[in-house]
C-alpha cells in the first residue's frame, strides 16, 4: 500500500482514507491492497477496474470525498502559487524602491569636498560635511 509520489490530495486526507479502508476491509487484507491500488490510480488520474467486489464498493463509496479533496487541494495550490508570485513581486518592487531611495539620499548629500575619482568619503566625513553645511542655521529659536 504505497502512496503515490505526488499526491493530488493532502497527506492528512490520504492517511484518513487509508485508515478508513483498512478498518472497513479488515476481514480481507487483499481487498485493502486492491482498494488502495484503485484509489492510488484514481489519484494519479487513471481509472482501473478490478474483480474484487469489496474493493470496488469501498472505492465507489469514498470516490465523491476524493473528488472534493482533489478540488480543495487544487484550489489551495493555486492560492499558494499566487501568494508566492505576489511575494516575489512585492520583494522586487521593494528592492527597487530602496535602491531609488539610496540613490536619492546619496545625491542629496552636500558635496563640500570634491572627491577624487575612485575615492569615496567615509561615513564620518560625510556626516561631518552635513553638520558643517547646516552649522549656520539654528535648529532652535530662542524665545527671548
Short mmCIF file of C-alpha atoms in Angstrom, two decimals:
data_model
loop_
_atom_site.label_atom_id
_atom_site.label_comp_id
_atom_site.label_asym_id
_atom_site.label_seq_id
_atom_site.Cartn_x
_atom_site.Cartn_y
_atom_site.Cartn_z
CA UNK A 1 0.00 0.00 0.00
CA UNK A 2 2.50 2.52 -1.20
CA UNK A 3 1.32 6.12 -1.56
CA UNK A 4 1.80 7.86 -4.90
CA UNK A 5 4.90 10.03 -5.22
CA UNK A 6 2.94 13.24 -5.75
CA UNK A 7 -0.44 13.30 -4.10
CA UNK A 8 -3.31 15.26 -5.58
CA UNK A 9 -4.81 15.40 -2.07
CA UNK A 10 -3.36 16.32 1.29
CA UNK A 11 -1.29 13.81 3.26
CA UNK A 12 -3.79 14.06 6.11
CA UNK A 13 -6.71 13.14 3.85
CA UNK A 14 -4.75 10.28 2.27
CA UNK A 15 -3.87 8.88 5.71
CA UNK A 16 -7.53 9.15 6.75
CA UNK A 17 -8.68 7.28 3.62
CA UNK A 18 -6.05 4.58 4.18
CA UNK A 19 -7.20 4.11 7.77
CA UNK A 20 -10.87 4.01 6.86
CA UNK A 21 -10.35 1.49 4.04
CA UNK A 22 -8.15 -0.66 6.27
CA UNK A 23 -10.76 -0.74 9.03
CA UNK A 24 -13.70 -1.30 6.68
CA UNK A 25 -11.98 -4.13 4.79
CA UNK A 26 -10.07 -5.60 7.73
CA UNK A 27 -11.66 -9.00 7.06
CA UNK A 28 -9.67 -9.27 3.80
CA UNK A 29 -6.11 -7.82 3.56
CA UNK A 30 -6.08 -8.50 -0.20
CA UNK A 31 -9.18 -6.31 -0.59
CA UNK A 32 -7.45 -3.49 1.31
CA UNK A 33 -4.47 -3.68 -1.03
CA UNK A 34 -6.69 -3.77 -4.10
CA UNK A 35 -8.83 -0.83 -2.89
CA UNK A 36 -5.70 1.25 -2.23
CA UNK A 37 -4.35 0.34 -5.68
CA UNK A 38 -7.59 1.62 -7.23
CA UNK A 39 -7.51 4.78 -5.09
CA UNK A 40 -3.86 5.49 -5.95
CA UNK A 41 -4.60 5.02 -9.65
CA UNK A 42 -7.58 7.37 -9.39
CA UNK A 43 -5.44 9.98 -7.61
CA UNK A 44 -2.94 9.68 -10.46
CA UNK A 45 -5.69 10.38 -12.98
CA UNK A 46 -6.38 6.83 -14.19
CA UNK A 47 -9.41 4.64 -13.78
CA UNK A 48 -8.72 0.95 -13.26
CA UNK A 49 -11.08 -1.93 -12.81
CA UNK A 50 -10.94 -4.98 -10.62
CA UNK A 51 -12.75 -8.22 -9.97
CA UNK A 52 -12.63 -7.66 -6.21
CA UNK A 53 -16.17 -6.53 -5.36
CA UNK A 54 -15.32 -5.39 -1.83
CA UNK A 55 -12.55 -3.11 -3.10
CA UNK A 56 -14.85 -1.61 -5.76
CA UNK A 57 -17.62 -0.98 -3.22
CA UNK A 58 -15.17 0.74 -0.86
CA UNK A 59 -13.76 2.86 -3.70
CA UNK A 60 -17.18 3.86 -5.05
CA UNK A 61 -18.33 4.88 -1.57
CA UNK A 62 -15.40 7.25 -0.99
CA UNK A 63 -14.99 8.49 -4.57
CA UNK A 64 -17.09 11.67 -4.03
CA UNK A 65 -14.96 12.53 -0.99
CA UNK A 66 -11.81 12.02 -3.01
CA UNK A 67 -13.15 14.31 -5.75
CA UNK A 68 -13.90 17.06 -3.21
CA UNK A 69 -10.47 16.66 -1.62
CA UNK A 70 -8.75 16.86 -5.00
CA UNK A 71 -10.63 20.08 -5.79
CA UNK A 72 -9.74 21.55 -2.37
CA UNK A 73 -6.08 20.69 -2.86
CA UNK A 74 -6.02 22.17 -6.35
CA UNK A 75 -7.52 25.44 -5.08
CA UNK A 76 -5.06 25.53 -2.18
CA UNK A 77 -2.13 25.06 -4.57
CA UNK A 78 -3.42 27.90 -6.76
CA UNK A 79 -3.72 30.20 -3.74
CA UNK A 80 -0.21 29.29 -2.60
CA UNK A 81 1.19 29.92 -6.08
CA UNK A 82 -0.48 33.34 -6.26
CA UNK A 83 0.86 34.20 -2.77
CA UNK A 84 4.38 33.26 -3.88
CA UNK A 85 4.05 35.37 -7.04
CA UNK A 86 2.76 38.35 -5.06
CA UNK A 87 5.59 37.97 -2.57
CA UNK A 88 8.25 37.96 -5.28
CA UNK A 89 6.60 40.96 -6.98
CA UNK A 90 6.49 42.84 -3.68
CA UNK A 91 10.11 41.98 -2.95
CA UNK A 92 11.31 43.18 -6.36
CA UNK A 93 9.33 46.44 -6.14
CA UNK A 94 10.52 46.98 -2.57
CA UNK A 95 14.15 46.40 -3.53
CA UNK A 96 13.77 48.80 -6.49
CA UNK A 97 12.24 51.43 -4.20
CA UNK A 98 15.06 51.00 -1.69
CA UNK A 99 17.63 51.40 -4.45
CA UNK A 100 15.91 54.61 -5.59
CA UNK A 101 15.82 55.92 -2.02
CA UNK A 102 19.52 55.17 -1.57
CA UNK A 103 20.32 56.94 -4.82
CA UNK A 104 18.27 59.97 -3.76
CA UNK A 105 19.84 60.11 -0.30
CA UNK A 106 23.36 59.89 -1.73
CA UNK A 107 22.62 62.56 -4.33
CA UNK A 108 21.21 64.87 -1.64
CA UNK A 109 24.43 64.77 0.39
CA UNK A 110 26.27 68.08 0.30
CA UNK A 111 29.40 68.00 -1.78
CA UNK A 112 31.72 70.08 0.41
CA UNK A 113 34.93 68.46 -0.70
CA UNK A 114 35.36 67.36 -4.25
CA UNK A 115 36.10 63.65 -4.22
CA UNK A 116 38.95 62.40 -6.37
CA UNK A 117 37.78 59.83 -8.85
CA UNK A 118 37.53 56.39 -7.30
CA UNK A 119 37.84 57.69 -3.70
CA UNK A 120 34.70 57.98 -1.65
CA UNK A 121 34.23 59.90 1.57
CA UNK A 122 33.86 57.79 4.67
CA UNK A 123 30.68 57.83 6.68
CA UNK A 124 32.30 60.00 9.33
CA UNK A 125 33.45 62.51 6.69
CA UNK A 126 30.02 62.62 5.05
CA UNK A 127 28.31 63.25 8.39
CA UNK A 128 30.81 65.96 9.29
CA UNK A 129 30.21 67.62 5.93
CA UNK A 130 26.48 67.50 6.58
CA UNK A 131 26.89 69.08 10.02
CA UNK A 132 29.14 71.78 8.63
CA UNK A 133 26.72 72.71 5.89
CA UNK A 134 23.88 73.25 8.43
CA UNK A 135 26.04 74.94 11.08
CA UNK A 136 24.87 78.43 10.04
CA UNK A 137 21.23 77.53 10.64
CA UNK A 138 19.78 77.47 14.12
CA UNK A 139 17.74 74.44 14.97
CA UNK A 140 16.01 76.10 17.92
CA UNK A 141 14.80 79.62 18.15
CA UNK A 142 15.18 81.37 21.44
CA UNK A 143 12.06 82.84 22.93
CA UNK A 144 13.90 85.88 24.32
#
